[in-house]
Amino acid sequence: MPFLRRARTRGFPPSGNGASSFHLGWRLPAGAGHLVSASVTLEVLTPPVVDHLYFWALQVAFPGAGAAHLGLQWNHRHPGFGAVNWGGYAADGSLLAGTESPLPSTPADPNTRDYPWQPGRPYKLGVHRTDEAAWRGEVTDLAAGDATAVRDIGAAAPYLGDPMVWSEVFARCDDPPVTVRWSEFEVVTDGGDRFAPAALVVNYQSHVEGGCANTTSVLDDRGGVLQITSTERTTPQGAALRLTP
């Protein structure tokens, strides 16, 4: 009788970093051009209720120079669990250097700063070039209209590549469900053209890599995509979620 692997739906993820992650890769139109900006709106609809770290981010590559991620965190080291992170890694695996953030950081982390985000409130995460070797991460509270520059990161790349969004969850697979919503996906080219992805490609961290089997990504009825933990997986690995133009 063949060995049957039980799907992981309980306990902490045994991955290398202790998290279970799931991703949405942006399928952009062919010939979109050189990207100099990427942005997306994030809403935490059902927030965490446990003390473990949750991280929801927009990730971009710097071709030949590494990659970085900008996002909100539920992080017990920051006041009210509210934090924003803009950091990344160079192609050799070292941390990308950046300017000092104007935001305070209770644990004095250069990448992760205090930011009092609120559940149910939309926040625009945006990355754009400030010069040929510097990239700014910015978060905008859309309800208040307040834009906050987190800091600039140095990466010797003239363009962005491979935008995606993801949830990285350090909680137990069976902790209470958390739901976030992604919408308003956009990239801007060096020619000023603006594009939205035609679809988002679903990826889940595998069982072998320590991922939970009870996470899912689904389209909602308002043109956005939900990422949900501790629930039935209804969208299979590799599926393309087509966005409404």
mmCIF file of C-alpha atoms in Angstrom:
data_model
loop_
_atom_site.group_PDB
_atom_site.id
_atom_site.type_symbol
_atom_site.label_atom_id
_atom_site.label_comp_id
_atom_site.label_asym_id
_atom_site.label_seq_id
_atom_site.Cartn_x
_atom_site.Cartn_y
_atom_site.Cartn_z
ATOM 1 C CA MET A 1 0.000 0.000 0.000
ATOM 2 C CA PRO A 2 1.556 3.345 -0.969
ATOM 3 C CA PHE A 3 2.465 5.820 1.740
ATOM 4 C CA LEU A 4 -0.085 8.637 2.042
ATOM 5 C CA ARG A 5 1.180 11.954 3.369
ATOM 6 C CA ARG A 6 -1.234 13.716 5.712
ATOM 7 C CA ALA A 7 -1.879 17.317 4.733
ATOM 8 C CA ARG A 8 -0.477 19.769 7.277
ATOM 9 C CA THR A 9 -3.388 21.659 8.854
ATOM 10 C CA ARG A 10 -2.284 21.830 12.493
ATOM 11 C CA GLY A 11 0.739 23.022 14.432
ATOM 12 C CA PHE A 12 3.560 25.363 13.522
ATOM 13 C CA PRO A 13 5.081 25.250 10.030
ATOM 14 C CA PRO A 14 8.415 23.354 10.180
ATOM 15 C CA SER A 15 9.942 25.438 7.384
ATOM 16 C CA GLY A 16 13.425 26.904 7.568
ATOM 17 C CA ASN A 17 12.190 30.319 8.720
ATOM 18 C CA GLY A 18 9.204 28.990 10.696
ATOM 19 C CA ALA A 19 6.575 30.421 8.316
ATOM 20 C CA SER A 20 4.024 29.155 5.834
ATOM 21 C CA SER A 21 3.808 31.418 2.787
ATOM 22 C CA PHE A 22 1.521 31.738 -0.206
ATOM 23 C CA HIS A 23 2.013 33.987 -3.195
ATOM 24 C CA LEU A 24 0.293 35.640 -6.156
ATOM 25 C CA GLY A 25 2.568 36.264 -9.141
ATOM 26 C CA TRP A 26 1.527 39.039 -11.539
ATOM 27 C CA ARG A 27 0.982 37.950 -15.142
ATOM 28 C CA LEU A 28 1.592 41.190 -17.043
ATOM 29 C CA PRO A 29 0.719 41.880 -20.691
ATOM 30 C CA ALA A 30 3.398 40.889 -23.194
ATOM 31 C CA GLY A 31 5.641 43.777 -24.098
ATOM 32 C CA ALA A 32 4.720 45.855 -21.055
ATOM 33 C CA GLY A 33 8.149 47.502 -21.179
ATOM 34 C CA HIS A 34 10.628 48.487 -18.501
ATOM 35 C CA LEU A 35 8.976 48.879 -15.095
ATOM 36 C CA VAL A 36 9.857 51.788 -12.818
ATOM 37 C CA SER A 37 6.957 51.512 -10.350
ATOM 38 C CA ALA A 38 4.624 48.904 -8.848
ATOM 39 C CA SER A 39 1.734 49.344 -6.427
ATOM 40 C CA VAL A 40 -1.185 47.480 -4.868
ATOM 41 C CA THR A 41 -3.862 48.109 -2.243
ATOM 42 C CA LEU A 42 -3.944 45.927 0.876
ATOM 43 C CA GLU A 43 -6.769 45.572 3.401
ATOM 44 C CA VAL A 44 -6.577 43.310 6.449
ATOM 45 C CA LEU A 45 -10.222 42.285 6.637
ATOM 46 C CA THR A 46 -9.966 39.735 9.475
ATOM 47 C CA PRO A 47 -6.915 40.497 11.614
ATOM 48 C CA PRO A 48 -4.859 38.028 13.638
ATOM 49 C CA VAL A 49 -5.725 37.381 17.283
ATOM 50 C CA VAL A 50 -2.532 35.535 18.267
ATOM 51 C CA ASP A 51 0.891 36.956 19.110
ATOM 52 C CA HIS A 52 2.728 35.325 16.205
ATOM 53 C CA LEU A 53 4.088 37.328 13.268
ATOM 54 C CA TYR A 54 2.057 37.875 10.074
ATOM 55 C CA PHE A 55 3.568 39.698 7.090
ATOM 56 C CA TRP A 56 1.691 40.784 3.932
ATOM 57 C CA ALA A 57 3.845 42.314 1.217
ATOM 58 C CA LEU A 58 4.412 43.493 -2.323
ATOM 59 C CA GLN A 59 7.663 42.006 -3.623
ATOM 60 C CA VAL A 60 9.694 43.242 -6.586
ATOM 61 C CA ALA A 61 12.926 42.058 -8.160
ATOM 62 C CA PHE A 62 15.862 44.269 -9.069
ATOM 63 C CA PRO A 63 17.221 42.341 -12.071
ATOM 64 C CA GLY A 64 20.835 41.438 -11.394
ATOM 65 C CA ALA A 65 20.804 43.258 -8.053
ATOM 66 C CA GLY A 66 18.435 41.337 -5.763
ATOM 67 C CA ALA A 67 14.850 41.785 -4.584
ATOM 68 C CA ALA A 68 12.881 43.577 -1.868
ATOM 69 C CA HIS A 69 9.483 43.524 -0.174
ATOM 70 C CA LEU A 70 7.246 46.272 1.172
ATOM 71 C CA GLY A 71 4.360 45.411 3.460
ATOM 72 C CA LEU A 72 2.440 45.588 6.689
ATOM 73 C CA GLN A 73 3.138 43.354 9.654
ATOM 74 C CA TRP A 74 1.234 42.119 12.678
ATOM 75 C CA ASN A 75 4.283 42.176 14.929
ATOM 76 C CA HIS A 76 4.288 41.960 18.728
ATOM 77 C CA ARG A 77 7.562 43.925 18.956
ATOM 78 C CA HIS A 78 5.822 47.112 17.765
ATOM 79 C CA PRO A 79 3.141 49.240 19.497
ATOM 80 C CA GLY A 80 -0.324 47.811 18.944
ATOM 81 C CA PHE A 81 1.240 45.083 16.750
ATOM 82 C CA GLY A 82 1.481 47.629 13.887
ATOM 83 C CA ALA A 83 4.558 47.715 11.663
ATOM 84 C CA VAL A 84 5.680 48.367 8.092
ATOM 85 C CA ASN A 85 8.711 46.729 6.492
ATOM 86 C CA TRP A 86 10.767 47.779 3.449
ATOM 87 C CA GLY A 87 13.837 45.614 3.075
ATOM 88 C CA GLY A 88 15.488 43.123 0.792
ATOM 89 C CA TYR A 89 18.500 41.118 -0.268
ATOM 90 C CA ALA A 90 21.204 41.666 -2.863
ATOM 91 C CA ALA A 91 22.030 39.039 -5.471
ATOM 92 C CA ASP A 92 24.790 37.651 -3.198
ATOM 93 C CA GLY A 93 22.347 37.192 -0.305
ATOM 94 C CA SER A 94 23.499 40.177 1.736
ATOM 95 C CA LEU A 95 21.038 42.749 3.052
ATOM 96 C CA LEU A 96 20.372 45.717 0.797
ATOM 97 C CA ALA A 97 21.493 48.975 2.388
ATOM 98 C CA GLY A 98 19.087 51.882 2.714
ATOM 99 C CA THR A 99 18.556 55.352 4.095
ATOM 100 C CA GLU A 100 17.429 55.867 7.675
ATOM 101 C CA SER A 101 13.642 55.808 7.920
ATOM 102 C CA PRO A 102 11.797 58.846 9.326
ATOM 103 C CA LEU A 103 9.506 56.404 11.153
ATOM 104 C CA PRO A 104 10.453 55.241 14.654
ATOM 105 C CA SER A 105 11.173 51.604 15.399
ATOM 106 C CA THR A 106 10.619 50.316 18.921
ATOM 107 C CA PRO A 107 13.075 47.387 18.444
ATOM 108 C CA ALA A 108 15.473 49.658 16.442
ATOM 109 C CA ASP A 109 15.132 47.541 13.286
ATOM 110 C CA PRO A 110 16.286 49.492 10.188
ATOM 111 C CA ASN A 111 13.910 47.540 7.924
ATOM 112 C CA THR A 112 10.824 47.304 10.169
ATOM 113 C CA ARG A 113 9.270 50.477 11.546
ATOM 114 C CA ASP A 114 6.337 51.326 13.799
ATOM 115 C CA TYR A 115 3.196 51.953 11.712
ATOM 116 C CA PRO A 116 -0.303 51.996 13.287
ATOM 117 C CA TRP A 117 -2.315 50.397 10.495
ATOM 118 C CA GLN A 118 -5.938 49.478 11.214
ATOM 119 C CA PRO A 119 -8.014 46.444 10.143
ATOM 120 C CA GLY A 120 -10.592 47.083 7.422
ATOM 121 C CA ARG A 121 -8.741 50.156 6.170
ATOM 122 C CA PRO A 122 -7.166 50.257 2.673
ATOM 123 C CA TYR A 123 -3.439 50.932 2.366
ATOM 124 C CA LYS A 124 -1.622 51.439 -0.918
ATOM 125 C CA LEU A 125 1.830 49.865 -1.018
ATOM 126 C CA GLY A 126 4.055 51.436 -3.667
ATOM 127 C CA VAL A 127 7.640 51.054 -4.864
ATOM 128 C CA HIS A 128 9.174 53.541 -7.285
ATOM 129 C CA ARG A 129 12.590 54.653 -8.485
ATOM 130 C CA THR A 130 14.050 57.845 -7.028
ATOM 131 C CA ASP A 131 17.250 57.681 -9.102
ATOM 132 C CA GLU A 132 19.136 55.015 -11.063
ATOM 133 C CA ALA A 133 20.277 53.164 -7.949
ATOM 134 C CA ALA A 134 17.640 53.956 -5.301
ATOM 135 C CA TRP A 135 14.099 52.709 -4.788
ATOM 136 C CA ARG A 136 11.526 54.159 -2.387
ATOM 137 C CA GLY A 137 8.949 52.158 -0.483
ATOM 138 C CA GLU A 138 5.840 54.146 0.388
ATOM 139 C CA VAL A 139 2.609 53.306 2.193
ATOM 140 C CA THR A 140 -0.523 55.443 1.797
ATOM 141 C CA ASP A 141 -3.501 55.373 4.141
ATOM 142 C CA LEU A 142 -6.158 55.770 1.441
ATOM 143 C CA ALA A 143 -8.923 56.650 3.896
ATOM 144 C CA ALA A 144 -6.930 59.596 5.272
ATOM 145 C CA GLY A 145 -4.955 60.364 2.116
ATOM 146 C CA ASP A 146 -1.670 60.280 4.045
ATOM 147 C CA ALA A 147 1.403 59.000 2.170
ATOM 148 C CA THR A 148 4.419 57.900 4.213
ATOM 149 C CA ALA A 149 7.841 57.243 2.689
ATOM 150 C CA VAL A 150 9.311 54.345 4.650
ATOM 151 C CA ARG A 151 12.847 54.858 3.277
ATOM 152 C CA ASP A 152 14.979 54.395 0.139
ATOM 153 C CA ILE A 153 16.846 51.174 -0.653
ATOM 154 C CA GLY A 154 19.983 51.082 -2.767
ATOM 155 C CA ALA A 155 19.896 48.583 -5.642
ATOM 156 C CA ALA A 156 21.947 49.048 -8.792
ATOM 157 C CA ALA A 157 19.144 48.201 -11.208
ATOM 158 C CA PRO A 158 17.413 50.676 -13.531
ATOM 159 C CA TYR A 159 14.142 48.716 -13.629
ATOM 160 C CA LEU A 160 11.856 46.492 -11.575
ATOM 161 C CA GLY A 161 10.819 42.959 -12.406
ATOM 162 C CA ASP A 162 8.618 40.062 -11.282
ATOM 163 C CA PRO A 163 6.097 41.825 -9.021
ATOM 164 C CA MET A 164 4.071 39.609 -6.694
ATOM 165 C CA VAL A 165 2.174 39.803 -3.418
ATOM 166 C CA TRP A 166 2.234 37.295 -0.595
ATOM 167 C CA SER A 167 1.247 36.345 2.918
ATOM 168 C CA GLU A 168 3.951 34.997 5.232
ATOM 169 C CA VAL A 169 2.461 33.468 8.375
ATOM 170 C CA PHE A 170 4.468 32.396 11.428
ATOM 171 C CA ALA A 171 1.375 31.229 13.332
ATOM 172 C CA ARG A 172 0.041 27.692 13.709
ATOM 173 C CA CYS A 173 -1.793 26.269 10.725
ATOM 174 C CA ASP A 174 -4.891 25.889 12.925
ATOM 175 C CA ASP A 175 -4.833 29.337 14.535
ATOM 176 C CA PRO A 176 -8.014 31.391 13.855
ATOM 177 C CA PRO A 177 -8.532 32.399 10.208
ATOM 178 C CA VAL A 178 -7.048 35.654 8.909
ATOM 179 C CA THR A 179 -8.206 37.279 5.664
ATOM 180 C CA VAL A 180 -6.486 39.987 3.637
ATOM 181 C CA ARG A 181 -7.638 41.561 0.377
ATOM 182 C CA TRP A 182 -5.431 42.669 -2.517
ATOM 183 C CA SER A 183 -6.716 45.033 -5.233
ATOM 184 C CA GLU A 184 -5.727 47.910 -7.548
ATOM 185 C CA PHE A 185 -2.665 46.135 -8.939
ATOM 186 C CA GLU A 186 -0.590 48.455 -11.152
ATOM 187 C CA VAL A 187 2.822 48.845 -12.759
ATOM 188 C CA VAL A 188 4.213 51.907 -14.530
ATOM 189 C CA THR A 189 6.811 51.817 -17.319
ATOM 190 C CA ASP A 190 9.637 54.226 -18.073
ATOM 191 C CA GLY A 191 7.456 55.525 -20.897
ATOM 192 C CA GLY A 192 4.644 56.425 -18.485
ATOM 193 C CA ASP A 193 2.306 53.611 -19.512
ATOM 194 C CA ARG A 194 0.238 51.984 -16.784
ATOM 195 C CA PHE A 195 -0.772 48.329 -16.733
ATOM 196 C CA ALA A 196 -2.637 45.968 -14.451
ATOM 197 C CA PRO A 197 -1.865 42.249 -14.490
ATOM 198 C CA ALA A 198 -4.251 40.169 -16.563
ATOM 199 C CA ALA A 199 -4.106 37.393 -13.980
ATOM 200 C CA LEU A 200 -2.483 36.355 -10.721
ATOM 201 C CA VAL A 201 -0.751 32.968 -10.574
ATOM 202 C CA VAL A 202 -1.310 31.087 -7.306
ATOM 203 C CA ASN A 203 1.577 29.483 -5.460
ATOM 204 C CA TYR A 204 1.542 27.753 -2.079
ATOM 205 C CA GLN A 205 4.547 26.695 -0.038
ATOM 206 C CA SER A 206 4.731 22.937 -0.392
ATOM 207 C CA HIS A 207 4.359 20.344 2.361
ATOM 208 C CA VAL A 208 8.031 19.385 1.975
ATOM 209 C CA GLU A 209 9.029 23.030 2.455
ATOM 210 C CA GLY A 210 6.873 23.264 5.597
ATOM 211 C CA GLY A 211 3.748 24.935 4.222
ATOM 212 C CA CYS A 212 0.243 24.669 5.659
ATOM 213 C CA ALA A 213 -2.312 22.928 3.432
ATOM 214 C CA ASN A 214 -5.261 25.001 4.676
ATOM 215 C CA THR A 215 -4.495 28.360 3.045
ATOM 216 C CA THR A 216 -6.201 29.596 -0.116
ATOM 217 C CA SER A 217 -6.380 32.517 -2.558
ATOM 218 C CA VAL A 218 -9.730 33.376 -4.176
ATOM 219 C CA LEU A 219 -11.279 36.112 -6.278
ATOM 220 C CA ASP A 220 -13.890 38.242 -4.535
ATOM 221 C CA ASP A 221 -16.943 39.911 -6.078
ATOM 222 C CA ARG A 222 -15.340 43.380 -6.122
ATOM 223 C CA GLY A 223 -12.418 42.690 -8.432
ATOM 224 C CA GLY A 224 -9.922 41.868 -5.706
ATOM 225 C CA VAL A 225 -8.276 38.714 -4.410
ATOM 226 C CA LEU A 226 -8.526 37.312 -0.886
ATOM 227 C CA GLN A 227 -5.783 35.366 0.852
ATOM 228 C CA ILE A 228 -7.157 33.336 3.761
ATOM 229 C CA THR A 229 -5.518 31.139 6.393
ATOM 230 C CA SER A 230 -6.934 28.182 8.331
ATOM 231 C CA THR A 231 -9.630 27.386 5.770
ATOM 232 C CA GLU A 232 -10.418 24.925 3.010
ATOM 233 C CA ARG A 233 -8.160 25.263 -0.028
ATOM 234 C CA THR A 234 -10.496 25.889 -2.951
ATOM 235 C CA THR A 235 -7.997 27.231 -5.516
ATOM 236 C CA PRO A 236 -5.363 24.709 -6.623
ATOM 237 C CA GLN A 237 -1.634 25.223 -6.937
ATOM 238 C CA GLY A 238 -0.686 26.971 -10.191
ATOM 239 C CA ALA A 239 -4.164 28.303 -10.970
ATOM 240 C CA ALA A 240 -4.417 31.674 -12.729
ATOM 241 C CA LEU A 241 -6.938 34.028 -11.167
ATOM 242 C CA ARG A 242 -8.102 36.316 -13.964
ATOM 243 C CA LEU A 243 -8.728 39.898 -12.931
ATOM 244 C CA THR A 244 -11.608 41.995 -14.224
ATOM 245 C CA PRO A 245 -10.239 44.761 -16.501
#
